[in-house]
C-alpha cells in the first residue's frame, strides 16, 4: 500500500514538473504571412504591417507590368502609411520622455493614477527606460531617413522605370524590416513583463 501511494505521488510530481518545464517554452509566434486578411489580427501594429506588405506587393506587381500611374498612386499610399508610422514613433518617444520625467517625481505621483507603460495599442506596451528611449530615437532616425529619400525619388516613365521602381522597393522593404523589428520588440517586452510577474 505504501509503495502504491509513493508511486502515485512520484507520478503526480513528474507530471507537475513536466507541466512547469512546458510552460517555460511558451513563446509568441508572430505571423508575417501577407496572404491572410489583415483585419483578423487584434493588434493594430500587425494589421498595419500586413496592409503595408500588401501595398508593397501591389507596387511590385504594378512595376513589373509597367503600370506607371498605378505605381505612383501606390507609392503615395505607402508614403502616407510611412508618415503615420513616423508620427506614431514620435508620439511614443514623447510619451516615454514624459513618463521618465514623471517617474523621477515619485512623491508627486498619486497612487494608481498612471502606469509607466505605453498602451495606446492593444498588446503593444513598452516598458519605459532610457534604453527604450534610445531605441525609439534610433528607429525614428531610420524611418525619417527612408521617408525623406523616398519622397525625393521620382518614378519617371521611360526605359529605366523598372530600375527606379526597384530602388523604391528596396527602401520600402527596409522600412518594412523596421516595422517587423518593432513588432518583435513589442512582443518580447510583453513576454518578459509577464514572466517577471508585473
Short mmCIF file of C-alpha atoms in Angstrom, two decimals:
data_model
loop_
_atom_site.label_atom_id
_atom_site.label_comp_id
_atom_site.label_asym_id
_atom_site.label_seq_id
_atom_site.Cartn_x
_atom_site.Cartn_y
_atom_site.Cartn_z
CA UNK A 1 0.00 0.00 0.00
CA UNK A 2 2.83 2.38 0.87
CA UNK A 3 4.56 1.55 -2.40
CA UNK A 4 1.40 2.26 -4.38
CA UNK A 5 0.96 5.64 -2.68
CA UNK A 6 4.62 6.53 -3.21
CA UNK A 7 4.44 5.52 -6.90
CA UNK A 8 1.29 7.63 -7.40
CA UNK A 9 2.92 10.58 -5.61
CA UNK A 10 6.02 10.20 -7.80
CA UNK A 11 3.93 10.11 -10.98
CA UNK A 12 1.96 13.21 -9.92
CA UNK A 13 5.22 15.00 -9.10
CA UNK A 14 6.74 14.11 -12.50
CA UNK A 15 3.63 15.32 -14.36
CA UNK A 16 3.66 18.56 -12.40
CA UNK A 17 7.35 19.07 -13.13
CA UNK A 18 6.79 18.36 -16.81
CA UNK A 19 3.97 20.92 -16.90
CA UNK A 20 6.24 23.59 -15.40
CA UNK A 21 9.00 22.92 -17.93
CA UNK A 22 6.47 23.00 -20.76
CA UNK A 23 5.27 26.45 -19.67
CA UNK A 24 8.81 27.80 -19.85
CA UNK A 25 8.89 27.02 -23.56
CA UNK A 26 5.80 29.06 -24.39
CA UNK A 27 6.62 31.85 -26.80
CA UNK A 28 4.75 34.21 -29.08
CA UNK A 29 4.72 33.38 -32.76
CA UNK A 30 4.08 36.42 -34.93
CA UNK A 31 2.87 35.52 -38.41
CA UNK A 32 4.13 37.83 -41.14
CA UNK A 33 2.35 35.99 -43.94
CA UNK A 34 0.59 38.60 -46.01
CA UNK A 35 -1.86 36.34 -47.82
CA UNK A 36 -4.39 36.45 -44.99
CA UNK A 37 -6.94 39.10 -44.21
CA UNK A 38 -5.21 41.80 -42.18
CA UNK A 39 -8.41 42.71 -40.33
CA UNK A 40 -8.46 39.46 -38.38
CA UNK A 41 -5.47 40.45 -36.26
CA UNK A 42 -6.31 42.15 -32.98
CA UNK A 43 -3.01 44.01 -32.65
CA UNK A 44 -3.05 47.23 -34.64
CA UNK A 45 0.68 47.06 -35.43
CA UNK A 46 0.30 43.67 -37.08
CA UNK A 47 -2.73 44.85 -39.07
CA UNK A 48 -0.79 47.89 -40.28
CA UNK A 49 2.19 45.72 -41.13
CA UNK A 50 0.04 43.37 -43.24
CA UNK A 51 -1.58 46.31 -45.05
CA UNK A 52 1.87 47.82 -45.69
CA UNK A 53 3.14 44.49 -47.01
CA UNK A 54 0.13 44.15 -49.31
CA UNK A 55 0.74 47.65 -50.71
CA UNK A 56 4.38 46.73 -51.25
CA UNK A 57 3.36 43.61 -53.22
CA UNK A 58 0.89 45.67 -55.28
CA UNK A 59 3.62 48.21 -56.03
CA UNK A 60 5.99 45.50 -57.22
CA UNK A 61 3.31 43.92 -59.40
CA UNK A 62 2.42 47.29 -60.95
CA UNK A 63 6.09 47.98 -61.63
CA UNK A 64 6.52 44.58 -63.30
CA UNK A 65 3.61 45.33 -65.62
CA UNK A 66 4.82 48.89 -66.40
CA UNK A 67 1.72 50.49 -64.89
CA UNK A 68 3.27 53.86 -64.14
CA UNK A 69 0.20 55.70 -62.85
CA UNK A 70 -0.80 52.83 -60.61
CA UNK A 71 2.76 52.62 -59.26
CA UNK A 72 2.74 56.33 -58.45
CA UNK A 73 -0.63 56.05 -56.71
CA UNK A 74 0.52 53.09 -54.63
CA UNK A 75 3.73 54.94 -53.79
CA UNK A 76 1.61 57.81 -52.41
CA UNK A 77 -0.38 55.37 -50.28
CA UNK A 78 2.80 53.78 -48.97
CA UNK A 79 4.31 57.18 -48.18
CA UNK A 80 1.15 58.06 -46.27
CA UNK A 81 1.46 54.87 -44.22
CA UNK A 82 5.13 55.61 -43.59
CA UNK A 83 4.37 59.12 -42.35
CA UNK A 84 1.74 57.70 -40.00
CA UNK A 85 4.31 55.27 -38.58
CA UNK A 86 6.84 58.10 -38.14
CA UNK A 87 4.22 60.16 -36.30
CA UNK A 88 3.35 57.15 -34.13
CA UNK A 89 7.03 56.72 -33.23
CA UNK A 90 7.23 60.43 -32.35
CA UNK A 91 4.20 60.05 -30.08
CA UNK A 92 5.77 57.05 -28.39
CA UNK A 93 9.01 58.99 -27.82
CA UNK A 94 7.03 61.90 -26.38
CA UNK A 95 5.18 59.50 -24.07
CA UNK A 96 8.39 57.78 -22.92
CA UNK A 97 10.06 61.14 -22.19
CA UNK A 98 7.02 62.25 -20.23
CA UNK A 99 6.97 59.04 -18.21
CA UNK A 100 10.69 59.22 -17.48
CA UNK A 101 10.33 62.80 -16.25
CA UNK A 102 7.22 61.93 -14.29
CA UNK A 103 8.76 58.85 -12.69
CA UNK A 104 11.58 60.97 -11.24
CA UNK A 105 9.00 62.87 -9.16
CA UNK A 106 7.74 59.86 -7.21
CA UNK A 107 6.47 61.99 -4.33
CA UNK A 108 4.10 63.90 -6.59
CA UNK A 109 2.56 60.80 -8.13
CA UNK A 110 -0.81 59.70 -6.81
CA UNK A 111 -1.19 56.02 -6.31
CA UNK A 112 -2.75 54.24 -9.26
CA UNK A 113 -3.17 57.31 -11.46
CA UNK A 114 -0.90 56.34 -14.30
CA UNK A 115 1.35 53.40 -15.11
CA UNK A 116 4.72 53.58 -16.77
CA UNK A 117 3.75 51.54 -19.81
CA UNK A 118 2.72 52.73 -23.25
CA UNK A 119 -0.58 51.10 -24.06
CA UNK A 120 -2.17 53.10 -26.86
CA UNK A 121 -2.46 49.95 -28.90
CA UNK A 122 -3.70 46.63 -27.66
CA UNK A 123 -0.81 44.31 -26.95
CA UNK A 124 1.85 46.86 -27.83
CA UNK A 125 3.18 48.04 -24.50
CA UNK A 126 6.62 49.47 -23.96
CA UNK A 127 8.36 49.33 -20.61
CA UNK A 128 9.75 52.79 -20.00
CA UNK A 129 13.51 53.10 -19.63
CA UNK A 130 16.33 55.12 -21.09
CA UNK A 131 17.28 52.10 -23.20
CA UNK A 132 13.79 52.10 -24.72
CA UNK A 133 14.03 55.82 -25.39
CA UNK A 134 17.36 55.41 -27.20
CA UNK A 135 15.98 52.52 -29.27
CA UNK A 136 12.91 54.55 -30.25
CA UNK A 137 15.06 57.52 -31.27
CA UNK A 138 17.25 55.27 -33.45
CA UNK A 139 14.11 53.82 -35.00
CA UNK A 140 12.75 57.32 -35.68
CA UNK A 141 16.01 58.38 -37.36
CA UNK A 142 15.99 55.33 -39.64
CA UNK A 143 12.32 55.79 -40.51
CA UNK A 144 12.71 59.51 -41.21
CA UNK A 145 15.75 58.93 -43.43
CA UNK A 146 13.89 56.36 -45.51
CA UNK A 147 10.79 58.57 -45.87
CA UNK A 148 12.85 61.59 -46.97
CA UNK A 149 14.78 59.52 -49.53
CA UNK A 150 11.59 58.03 -50.90
CA UNK A 151 9.87 61.43 -51.15
CA UNK A 152 12.82 62.84 -53.11
CA UNK A 153 12.95 59.97 -55.60
CA UNK A 154 10.89 60.13 -58.78
CA UNK A 155 9.16 57.46 -60.80
CA UNK A 156 9.59 58.57 -64.41
CA UNK A 157 8.28 56.66 -67.36
CA UNK A 158 10.92 55.50 -69.73
CA UNK A 159 13.31 52.68 -70.23
CA UNK A 160 14.76 52.86 -66.70
CA UNK A 161 11.35 52.82 -64.97
CA UNK A 162 11.84 49.30 -63.64
CA UNK A 163 15.28 50.16 -62.18
CA UNK A 164 13.76 53.19 -60.43
CA UNK A 165 10.92 51.03 -59.11
CA UNK A 166 13.44 48.51 -57.74
CA UNK A 167 15.23 51.30 -55.83
CA UNK A 168 11.89 52.43 -54.42
CA UNK A 169 11.02 48.87 -53.46
CA UNK A 170 14.36 48.40 -51.67
CA UNK A 171 13.67 51.44 -49.46
CA UNK A 172 10.13 50.24 -48.78
CA UNK A 173 11.43 46.80 -47.78
CA UNK A 174 13.92 48.43 -45.40
CA UNK A 175 11.01 50.27 -43.79
CA UNK A 176 9.04 47.01 -43.54
CA UNK A 177 12.01 45.42 -41.75
CA UNK A 178 11.95 48.26 -39.21
CA UNK A 179 8.23 47.64 -38.62
CA UNK A 180 8.87 43.91 -38.19
CA UNK A 181 11.64 44.58 -35.65
CA UNK A 182 9.31 46.93 -33.75
CA UNK A 183 6.61 44.25 -33.56
CA UNK A 184 9.12 41.65 -32.38
CA UNK A 185 10.44 44.05 -29.71
CA UNK A 186 6.91 44.80 -28.50
CA UNK A 187 6.07 41.11 -28.11
CA UNK A 188 9.40 40.46 -26.42
CA UNK A 189 8.72 43.24 -23.89
CA UNK A 190 5.21 41.88 -23.29
CA UNK A 191 6.52 38.35 -22.75
CA UNK A 192 9.33 39.48 -20.41
CA UNK A 193 6.99 41.67 -18.38
CA UNK A 194 4.54 38.81 -17.86
CA UNK A 195 7.32 36.41 -16.85
CA UNK A 196 8.53 38.85 -14.22
CA UNK A 197 5.03 38.91 -12.77
CA UNK A 198 4.22 42.55 -13.43
#
